[in-house]
Amino acid sequence: MDWNILSWLVWLPVIGAGLIVLVPRDKGDTMKWIAAAATAFQLIFAVLLWSQFDSSHVGFQFQEKMSWIASFNIQYYLGVDGLSLPMVLLTALLSFLCVFVSWKIDKAPKGYFALFLLLDAGMMGVFLSLDFFLFYVFWEVMLLPMYFLIGMWGGPQREYAAIKFFLYTLAGSVLMLVAILALYFTCGHTFDMTVLMAQANDGLGSMTWWGFNALKVVWIMLFIAFAIKVPVFPFHTWLPLAHVEAPTAVSVILAGVLLKMGTYGMLRISYPMLPDGAIWFAGALALLALINIIWGALCALAQTDLKKMVAYSSVSHMGYVLLGMAAVVAAGAKNGGNVLAAEAGMNGAVLQMFNHGTITAMLFILVGVIYDRAHHRNIDGFGGLGARMPIYTGVVALAFFAGLGLPGLSGFISEAMCFIGAFPVFKTIVIISTLGILLNAAYFLWAFQRMFLGKLNEKYVDLPEINKRELFTLIPLAVLVILLGIYPAPVLDVMKVTMGHLIQIIQQSSLLAAF
Amino acid sequence: MFIPELILVGSMLLGIFADLFYDRKHSFRVGHWIIGGLVVAALALYLTPASESITLFMGTIVADPFARMFKYIFLLTTTIVILMSLRTDELKTVRTGEYYLLIAAITLGMFLMASSVDLIMIYLSIEVVSIVSFILAGYLKTQVRSTEASLKYVIYGAFSSGIMLYGFSLLFGLTGTTKLFEIRESLAALDGGTLTLTVATIMIMAGFGYKISAVPFHFWTPDVYEGAPTPITAFLSVGPKAAGFALLIRVFNTLFTGTDALTASVWQSLEGLPWQEVMAALAAITMTLGNVLAIQQSNVKRLLAYSSIAHAGYILMGIPVLSQSGIYAVMFYVVVYLFMQLGAFFVVITIKNKFGTEEIEEYGGIGFKSPYLGVIMAIFLFSLTGLPPTAGFIGKFYLFSAVIDAKMYWLAIVGALNSVIALYYYMRIVKMMYLQGEREDELYMPSKFQSILLAVLAVPTIIFGVYWTPIADWIRNSLVFFLP
């Protein structure tokens, strides 16, 4: 590849943001079209990348490497593999759709779309960087636009939600910074992730800090940083607030992409760099996954606000990802090297990241649609909408069924893979966490019943049906949800080799593990 | 050589003479003369050989690359502060001829602070800076706050320099000399007397701690910063503080360290003298207290005062690690701190001029009323917080990396978590500016002069966050100390 496609993916939105800033502030529509064009090109490039990606290749492709700050050995280093490609596709797709979701933003559109594109660039950068310093910069750069997007265009409690989100994430990030520097100084003075993957485990494993193995300390610091993003219980309290207060498009990005960064970080950084830590922590991870699944579902069940319910369902669904990731120990020496289970779990986790991205995006867009019309989100405040808005009801039904994991829709496959992977090692945990499926079904169906079935609420006899722009944002997602529910191979094929390699790393390390 | 200093003195004398011919309304023109003097001094400094490393005046001061770099920092700070002073409404009512002369006098004092290697000279240079600062803090004679600031400053200043002087005298008693390099040799050969030496070290630390406003010698800071004219607040929080750090680095690393200090890449502290641990603890306490107290402030100047205490704490982390990379990080941070701190204060001045307030609560919607000021202020605040891609992040990055390289992980974690506290109160200002208020039709744009000065401060704050190799190289070349 000669034309630096990865750099284009990252910097296209920045160019778009720069153009938007130059547009006079009364020309809101021009700004929207610039944003649409920038994200459309990004999506085209992402698909191009996918088409040219060699999924049988172990390691990173389309690499771009440049020295940035020579004195500190910092590089501008981008690359893509089977783990990051699905995330890149997801980010590009959701960013593009979200421009249209935001079409009705009238308050300060220049600021909104410029910040939105910067956020897009930050997300792309996180998924593509292979230099730890660069990764950190992108990771942090995302926070600023997010703060303003929630804080300026959000709901009534937006100020509190925005700062809470910012404080939580920054608290995690600074721990990550300390961990990054610790890795730098103990493992050969480099930020190059590919080098760190080879050296970090042995470099840290032999050191002791405050009486603890240094590897465990660094693992925990990284885990907290990523867990806050996921969010893993008990770091999840920022999430419902931020999701509820954020404008629809930002909720979509938050749930669809930002949460995935937590699990992506673990799979990209913690797992391959510190495989000993991954094995050591797997049990705890499975337990946290269980808490996430059950706790998130129970909270969702208790909500009367539709958006909050969807937000908590994300906590629950991200639990499946964690469970799938914990399954990697199945390949370990202690568990008899059950590589098949590990593969099911790990591939399931990444597939679930992708599927949850599409499903939750649909759910949030749908919440936004009804909120724009009724100006509230109280589940009990509707009733019988099914008769009034048949198309809307149909799409909601699809999204809800996908969310509760109905066979034939995409969520089912990835959730099942996570369970299958984790079962051989964590039997009790898996058995208990299947309760989560039941609870998921309960709150989705109950909400559906209260909103769409029964007698039509008199207040809403004139509620207009979902319009074409809204349908345009939902249809691609719905198609993906159905398609991947029947035939998940296109996404699975991309990641298979990469995940297989990651499992191998962990398996090898389990043979030599120090603890 | 001493030529830049002589030029400073010359421009002061010229300023005094010129001031005789200006009436009250035009006395600000003295500021122009002084800027001229500073530019010529910078030129003279530029023309001295860069690698020059000599002693002057019977070994009381040195001229070495380390001092040279700080001199550039002082000249830049002073120039910016004078430009800010020319544009603030606070000083419109008073005669400002002497004001600019006094600022030039502080600059001379700071030059000497950065290059002193003799206890007497150190004391004199600190006093030159302090006494002139007292006058400048109380320059708005008619305002109670300003007068109060000055008085508090005098009392704390006198007290802490008294303590420091006592420490010096103990040191003199132990070694029989005032010259740092000779003291160093005697201390290395010293038999017993460790307790006296420890007491002397802590007393000296108190004096320096006052200058850089480290906890627990910080009590003067908020009142002085709030009461003083805002340009002077900006000046005090950058210039004398940087000079204090220069002196601290030179004195402590010369006196209280093993033989290879400042030449090797890592060195040890003098055996049996626990100043390293004390200073690390001081750094942790300073940043935490500064940040925690900043949260409750309602006045922007007080908030920035407390936050400047916190920044002193961050910078202080770079000294007890006893390594080249630690000093390097301190110097780097001072450079970026100059831009962001002066910039934030200049925005405060501009807002005060236009909107007449320094209360955070009244900053509502300024981001909409004046997008330019809002964006610029946001850049400075993000940089002060230490978020990428701003220079403030790189400064912190170097500090943390020096601390982690020295395996002081606890200090790094304390410092990192402090950034989170800092985020909270800096974002309060951003929140007022942007999250409140609505779109306005009448936009305020600062005057051309103000806009350019703001841009001059904001652009490096961003650029050095993305590409800082030029400063990195400059500092690397400046990390050369005169050693006999």
Short mmCIF file of C-alpha atoms in Angstrom, two decimals, chain A residues 25-26 68-69 71-72 74 133 136-137 140-141 144 147-148 151-152 158-159 163 166-167 170-171 174 177-178 181-182 185 191 209-210 221, chain B residues 368 382 387-389 393-394 397-398 400-401 404-405 409-410 412 416 419-420 423-424 427 430-431 434-436 439-441 466-469:
data_model
loop_
_atom_site.label_atom_id
_atom_site.label_comp_id
_atom_site.label_asym_id
_atom_site.label_seq_id
_atom_site.Cartn_x
_atom_site.Cartn_y
_atom_site.Cartn_z
CA ARG A 25 -21.32 30.39 11.33
CA ASP A 26 -24.73 30.88 9.69
CA TRP A 68 8.39 11.49 15.75
CA ILE A 69 10.44 12.51 18.78
CA SER A 71 15.16 11.70 21.77
CA PHE A 72 12.42 9.77 23.54
CA ILE A 74 8.55 8.03 20.13
CA PHE A 133 2.68 7.09 23.33
CA TYR A 136 -2.18 7.48 24.78
CA VAL A 137 -2.36 10.80 22.98
CA GLU A 140 -6.80 11.43 25.73
CA VAL A 141 -7.58 13.60 22.74
CA LEU A 144 -12.08 16.80 25.19
CA TYR A 147 -16.72 16.52 27.33
CA PHE A 148 -18.04 19.35 25.21
CA GLY A 151 -21.74 19.21 28.27
CA MET A 152 -22.97 21.61 25.62
CA ARG A 158 -25.32 17.52 31.24
CA GLU A 159 -22.77 19.52 33.22
CA ILE A 163 -17.42 16.27 34.23
CA PHE A 166 -14.15 13.21 32.20
CA LEU A 167 -12.90 12.69 35.75
CA LEU A 170 -8.87 10.69 33.23
CA ALA A 171 -8.30 8.92 36.54
CA VAL A 174 -3.20 8.73 34.27
CA LEU A 177 0.40 6.78 31.73
CA VAL A 178 2.33 5.60 34.78
CA LEU A 181 6.31 4.83 31.52
CA ALA A 182 7.05 1.90 33.79
CA PHE A 185 11.91 2.17 31.48
CA PHE A 191 6.97 2.71 23.13
CA TRP A 209 7.50 -3.43 43.74
CA TRP A 210 6.29 -2.92 47.28
CA MET A 221 -3.00 -0.23 36.62
CA PHE B 368 -20.06 32.57 23.28
CA PHE B 382 -6.11 22.15 29.14
CA LEU B 387 -3.98 16.98 28.62
CA PRO B 388 -2.50 16.04 25.26
CA PRO B 389 -1.95 17.45 22.70
CA PHE B 393 1.16 17.27 28.93
CA ILE B 394 4.67 16.93 27.56
CA PHE B 397 5.30 13.50 30.79
CA TYR B 398 8.98 14.38 31.25
CA PHE B 400 6.76 11.58 35.44
CA SER B 401 9.26 9.76 33.31
CA ILE B 404 9.59 6.61 37.22
CA ASP B 405 13.09 6.17 35.87
CA TYR B 409 6.57 4.97 41.62
CA TRP B 410 4.50 6.26 44.54
CA ALA B 412 4.47 9.29 40.07
CA ALA B 416 -0.78 11.47 38.16
CA SER B 419 -3.82 15.82 37.46
CA VAL B 420 -7.31 14.46 37.90
CA LEU B 423 -8.92 18.76 35.85
CA TYR B 424 -11.89 19.30 38.10
CA MET B 427 -12.80 22.55 33.94
CA VAL B 430 -14.29 25.97 30.98
CA LYS B 431 -17.72 24.89 32.13
CA TYR B 434 -19.04 27.13 27.45
CA LEU B 435 -21.64 25.03 29.17
CA GLN B 436 -23.61 28.05 30.25
CA ARG B 439 -25.22 32.01 21.19
CA GLU B 440 -24.64 35.77 21.07
CA ASP B 441 -24.94 38.00 18.07
CA VAL B 466 2.98 17.98 19.20
CA TYR B 467 6.56 18.63 18.24
CA TRP B 468 8.99 19.66 20.93
CA THR B 469 12.34 18.49 19.60
#
